């Protein structure tokens, strides 16, 4: 993607929630096989009236709580709270590199999981406006450079556009890491074909 190099040197080990100057958070990167056995990615659109990242497309997830045994538990808990995905339905197959949100000071630990197709979503009315299920191939084909304006500043950023959905920022960087992992044939790349 852009000239950003993430993760920086010296990040905590996998799933380690020790503070490093950024707020530790975790997201679930849920994948399922659609009717034609095509891999799909599950994303959320945040409510437009939220204080941070309002209306943006993201993965289900959030801040690590002290009660969470690990960041993986955080990702599973948040997915259950935000979109009603039962923890037992998510089979975590790996972790992608941690990704910073830059402006808001979060360090996001993404956990990739396979889930059953046809899940009936139960949205958190306080946080989530919609669940978006997109074929991985359409996301890959939607890679582009977008010009955005935030807080009066205009900038260009790598993004993915699928239909009316604009995916950018940390979510786009996580997706790029997922594609790199699949392209490089990571240890769990074949798990997507297992259903």
mmCIF file of C-alpha atoms in Angstrom:
data_model
loop_
_atom_site.group_PDB
_atom_site.id
_atom_site.type_symbol
_atom_site.label_atom_id
_atom_site.label_comp_id
_atom_site.label_asym_id
_atom_site.label_seq_id
_atom_site.Cartn_x
_atom_site.Cartn_y
_atom_site.Cartn_z
ATOM 1 C CA UNK A 1 0.000 0.000 0.000
ATOM 2 C CA UNK A 2 1.360 3.469 0.821
ATOM 3 C CA UNK A 3 4.797 4.210 2.160
ATOM 4 C CA UNK A 4 3.773 3.352 5.715
ATOM 5 C CA UNK A 5 5.704 0.547 7.327
ATOM 6 C CA UNK A 6 3.692 -1.319 9.920
ATOM 7 C CA UNK A 7 4.063 -2.811 12.373
ATOM 8 C CA UNK A 8 6.946 -0.827 13.851
ATOM 9 C CA UNK A 9 9.872 -2.636 15.461
ATOM 10 C CA UNK A 10 9.451 -3.801 19.053
ATOM 11 C CA UNK A 11 5.728 -4.498 19.127
ATOM 12 C CA UNK A 12 4.418 -6.813 21.820
ATOM 13 C CA UNK A 13 4.355 -10.522 21.024
ATOM 14 C CA UNK A 14 1.193 -12.104 19.589
ATOM 15 C CA UNK A 15 -1.828 -11.338 21.729
ATOM 16 C CA UNK A 16 0.216 -9.457 24.350
ATOM 17 C CA UNK A 17 -1.826 -6.551 25.725
ATOM 18 C CA UNK A 18 0.995 -4.640 27.444
ATOM 19 C CA UNK A 19 0.673 -0.875 26.931
ATOM 20 C CA UNK A 20 3.125 0.638 24.400
ATOM 21 C CA UNK A 21 1.906 4.244 24.372
ATOM 22 C CA UNK A 22 -1.149 3.314 22.310
ATOM 23 C CA UNK A 23 -4.465 1.923 23.468
ATOM 24 C CA UNK A 24 -4.533 -1.821 22.825
ATOM 25 C CA UNK A 25 -7.514 -3.050 20.816
ATOM 26 C CA UNK A 26 -8.474 -6.139 18.850
ATOM 27 C CA UNK A 27 -10.732 -6.882 15.900
ATOM 28 C CA UNK A 28 -12.118 -10.061 14.422
ATOM 29 C CA UNK A 29 -11.600 -10.549 10.677
ATOM 30 C CA UNK A 30 -14.452 -12.999 9.960
ATOM 31 C CA UNK A 31 -14.351 -15.022 6.732
ATOM 32 C CA UNK A 32 -16.941 -17.423 5.382
ATOM 33 C CA UNK A 33 -17.617 -19.279 2.156
ATOM 34 C CA UNK A 34 -20.631 -18.000 0.235
ATOM 35 C CA UNK A 35 -23.102 -20.094 -1.743
ATOM 36 C CA UNK A 36 -20.681 -20.465 -4.656
ATOM 37 C CA UNK A 37 -17.813 -21.335 -2.267
ATOM 38 C CA UNK A 38 -16.387 -17.843 -2.758
ATOM 39 C CA UNK A 39 -14.667 -16.425 0.349
ATOM 40 C CA UNK A 40 -16.467 -13.441 1.882
ATOM 41 C CA UNK A 41 -15.308 -10.924 4.471
ATOM 42 C CA UNK A 42 -17.587 -9.538 7.197
ATOM 43 C CA UNK A 43 -17.335 -5.839 8.023
ATOM 44 C CA UNK A 44 -19.465 -3.355 9.921
ATOM 45 C CA UNK A 45 -20.526 0.208 9.262
ATOM 46 C CA UNK A 46 -20.312 2.259 12.429
ATOM 47 C CA UNK A 47 -23.175 4.532 13.396
ATOM 48 C CA UNK A 48 -22.936 8.046 11.968
ATOM 49 C CA UNK A 49 -23.411 9.698 15.365
ATOM 50 C CA UNK A 50 -20.448 8.064 17.125
ATOM 51 C CA UNK A 51 -17.661 10.261 18.504
ATOM 52 C CA UNK A 52 -14.841 8.322 16.813
ATOM 53 C CA UNK A 53 -14.768 6.780 13.334
ATOM 54 C CA UNK A 54 -18.416 7.706 12.788
ATOM 55 C CA UNK A 55 -19.973 6.110 9.700
ATOM 56 C CA UNK A 56 -16.762 4.320 8.783
ATOM 57 C CA UNK A 57 -16.474 0.718 7.697
ATOM 58 C CA UNK A 58 -14.520 -1.419 10.116
ATOM 59 C CA UNK A 59 -14.151 -4.889 11.549
ATOM 60 C CA UNK A 60 -16.049 -5.828 14.700
ATOM 61 C CA UNK A 61 -13.776 -5.087 17.619
ATOM 62 C CA UNK A 62 -12.724 -2.646 20.263
ATOM 63 C CA UNK A 63 -10.612 -1.755 23.236
ATOM 64 C CA UNK A 64 -8.982 -4.461 25.338
ATOM 65 C CA UNK A 65 -10.653 -4.754 28.766
ATOM 66 C CA UNK A 66 -8.716 -5.824 31.853
ATOM 67 C CA UNK A 67 -11.161 -8.730 32.257
ATOM 68 C CA UNK A 68 -10.185 -10.140 28.838
ATOM 69 C CA UNK A 69 -7.661 -12.971 29.201
ATOM 70 C CA UNK A 70 -6.029 -12.000 25.870
ATOM 71 C CA UNK A 71 -6.492 -9.794 22.835
ATOM 72 C CA UNK A 72 -8.006 -12.766 21.014
ATOM 73 C CA UNK A 73 -10.683 -12.898 23.717
ATOM 74 C CA UNK A 74 -11.222 -9.149 23.206
ATOM 75 C CA UNK A 75 -11.844 -9.674 19.468
ATOM 76 C CA UNK A 76 -14.294 -12.521 20.084
ATOM 77 C CA UNK A 77 -16.130 -10.625 22.860
ATOM 78 C CA UNK A 78 -16.455 -7.481 20.774
ATOM 79 C CA UNK A 79 -17.750 -9.413 17.741
ATOM 80 C CA UNK A 80 -20.376 -11.031 19.938
ATOM 81 C CA UNK A 81 -21.392 -7.665 21.435
ATOM 82 C CA UNK A 82 -21.404 -5.692 18.163
ATOM 83 C CA UNK A 83 -22.864 -8.138 15.621
ATOM 84 C CA UNK A 84 -24.158 -11.070 17.689
ATOM 85 C CA UNK A 85 -21.568 -13.574 16.432
ATOM 86 C CA UNK A 86 -21.447 -16.378 19.018
ATOM 87 C CA UNK A 87 -17.850 -16.898 20.172
ATOM 88 C CA UNK A 88 -18.123 -20.634 19.640
ATOM 89 C CA UNK A 89 -18.982 -20.063 15.947
ATOM 90 C CA UNK A 90 -15.677 -18.294 15.249
ATOM 91 C CA UNK A 91 -12.635 -20.503 14.643
ATOM 92 C CA UNK A 92 -9.574 -18.262 14.999
ATOM 93 C CA UNK A 93 -6.979 -19.363 12.414
ATOM 94 C CA UNK A 94 -4.333 -16.692 12.930
ATOM 95 C CA UNK A 95 -3.321 -13.144 13.728
ATOM 96 C CA UNK A 96 -2.274 -10.439 11.268
ATOM 97 C CA UNK A 97 0.292 -7.719 12.061
ATOM 98 C CA UNK A 98 -0.869 -5.068 14.522
ATOM 99 C CA UNK A 99 -2.033 -1.847 12.870
ATOM 100 C CA UNK A 100 -2.102 1.694 14.271
ATOM 101 C CA UNK A 101 -4.987 4.108 13.813
ATOM 102 C CA UNK A 102 -2.481 7.010 13.780
ATOM 103 C CA UNK A 103 -4.899 9.842 14.648
ATOM 104 C CA UNK A 104 -6.798 8.183 17.500
ATOM 105 C CA UNK A 105 -3.920 6.319 19.147
ATOM 106 C CA UNK A 106 -5.128 2.711 18.958
ATOM 107 C CA UNK A 107 -2.960 -0.296 18.182
ATOM 108 C CA UNK A 108 -5.288 -2.867 16.636
ATOM 109 C CA UNK A 109 -4.534 -6.582 16.785
ATOM 110 C CA UNK A 110 -6.511 -8.373 14.012
ATOM 111 C CA UNK A 111 -7.524 -12.014 14.510
ATOM 112 C CA UNK A 112 -8.664 -13.913 11.416
ATOM 113 C CA UNK A 113 -11.475 -16.411 11.962
ATOM 114 C CA UNK A 114 -13.620 -18.649 9.834
ATOM 115 C CA UNK A 115 -17.331 -18.555 10.573
ATOM 116 C CA UNK A 116 -20.362 -20.400 9.178
ATOM 117 C CA UNK A 117 -22.139 -18.820 6.205
ATOM 118 C CA UNK A 118 -25.680 -17.604 6.705
ATOM 119 C CA UNK A 119 -25.140 -16.186 10.194
ATOM 120 C CA UNK A 120 -28.136 -14.192 11.452
ATOM 121 C CA UNK A 121 -26.628 -10.907 12.647
ATOM 122 C CA UNK A 122 -27.859 -9.125 15.786
ATOM 123 C CA UNK A 123 -26.506 -5.577 15.671
ATOM 124 C CA UNK A 124 -25.638 -3.487 18.687
ATOM 125 C CA UNK A 125 -27.923 -0.464 18.231
ATOM 126 C CA UNK A 126 -25.415 1.717 20.115
ATOM 127 C CA UNK A 127 -22.477 1.046 17.775
ATOM 128 C CA UNK A 128 -23.302 -0.656 14.485
ATOM 129 C CA UNK A 129 -25.466 0.624 11.645
ATOM 130 C CA UNK A 130 -25.020 -2.385 9.298
ATOM 131 C CA UNK A 131 -23.158 -5.639 8.708
ATOM 132 C CA UNK A 132 -21.554 -5.806 5.276
ATOM 133 C CA UNK A 133 -20.644 -9.142 3.666
ATOM 134 C CA UNK A 134 -18.346 -8.679 0.655
ATOM 135 C CA UNK A 135 -16.641 -11.235 -1.605
ATOM 136 C CA UNK A 136 -12.853 -11.107 -1.156
ATOM 137 C CA UNK A 137 -12.329 -10.940 -4.911
ATOM 138 C CA UNK A 138 -14.520 -7.844 -5.239
ATOM 139 C CA UNK A 139 -12.604 -6.182 -2.410
ATOM 140 C CA UNK A 140 -9.280 -7.023 -4.069
ATOM 141 C CA UNK A 141 -10.517 -5.620 -7.402
ATOM 142 C CA UNK A 142 -11.738 -2.440 -5.658
ATOM 143 C CA UNK A 143 -8.268 -1.315 -4.529
ATOM 144 C CA UNK A 144 -7.755 2.345 -5.383
ATOM 145 C CA UNK A 145 -6.311 5.659 -4.282
ATOM 146 C CA UNK A 146 -9.001 7.877 -2.719
ATOM 147 C CA UNK A 147 -8.991 11.582 -1.933
ATOM 148 C CA UNK A 148 -10.665 12.281 1.407
ATOM 149 C CA UNK A 149 -11.221 15.279 3.638
ATOM 150 C CA UNK A 150 -11.213 14.966 7.408
ATOM 151 C CA UNK A 151 -11.174 17.835 9.903
ATOM 152 C CA UNK A 152 -10.562 20.305 7.087
ATOM 153 C CA UNK A 153 -7.531 18.442 5.728
ATOM 154 C CA UNK A 154 -7.591 16.911 2.241
ATOM 155 C CA UNK A 155 -5.372 13.875 1.682
ATOM 156 C CA UNK A 156 -4.938 10.842 -0.537
ATOM 157 C CA UNK A 157 -4.980 7.357 0.892
ATOM 158 C CA UNK A 158 -5.062 3.759 -0.252
ATOM 159 C CA UNK A 159 -8.587 2.403 -0.080
ATOM 160 C CA UNK A 160 -10.969 -0.242 -1.343
ATOM 161 C CA UNK A 161 -14.269 0.691 -2.982
ATOM 162 C CA UNK A 162 -16.912 -2.000 -3.440
ATOM 163 C CA UNK A 163 -20.331 -0.831 -4.583
ATOM 164 C CA UNK A 164 -21.081 2.196 -2.353
ATOM 165 C CA UNK A 165 -18.683 1.044 0.392
ATOM 166 C CA UNK A 166 -15.429 2.983 0.953
ATOM 167 C CA UNK A 167 -12.919 1.098 3.100
ATOM 168 C CA UNK A 168 -9.844 3.066 4.165
ATOM 169 C CA UNK A 169 -7.492 3.710 7.074
ATOM 170 C CA UNK A 170 -6.602 0.940 9.487
ATOM 171 C CA UNK A 171 -9.315 -1.332 8.053
ATOM 172 C CA UNK A 172 -7.796 -1.059 4.555
ATOM 173 C CA UNK A 173 -4.323 -1.768 5.970
ATOM 174 C CA UNK A 174 -5.630 -4.861 7.771
ATOM 175 C CA UNK A 175 -7.257 -6.071 4.543
ATOM 176 C CA UNK A 176 -3.970 -5.516 2.690
ATOM 177 C CA UNK A 177 -2.186 -7.615 5.328
ATOM 178 C CA UNK A 178 -4.814 -10.328 4.838
ATOM 179 C CA UNK A 179 -4.249 -10.319 1.062
ATOM 180 C CA UNK A 180 -0.463 -10.440 1.575
ATOM 181 C CA UNK A 181 -0.878 -13.412 3.908
ATOM 182 C CA UNK A 182 -3.116 -15.254 1.438
ATOM 183 C CA UNK A 183 -0.842 -14.404 -1.517
ATOM 184 C CA UNK A 184 2.226 -15.628 0.377
ATOM 185 C CA UNK A 185 0.458 -18.879 1.276
ATOM 186 C CA UNK A 186 0.624 -18.329 5.029
ATOM 187 C CA UNK A 187 0.168 -21.362 7.272
ATOM 188 C CA UNK A 188 -3.626 -20.972 7.408
ATOM 189 C CA UNK A 189 -4.252 -19.709 3.855
ATOM 190 C CA UNK A 190 -5.773 -23.065 2.924
ATOM 191 C CA UNK A 191 -8.181 -22.981 5.866
ATOM 192 C CA UNK A 192 -10.537 -20.860 3.777
ATOM 193 C CA UNK A 193 -11.205 -23.805 1.503
ATOM 194 C CA UNK A 194 -12.209 -26.085 4.366
ATOM 195 C CA UNK A 195 -15.602 -24.442 4.857
#
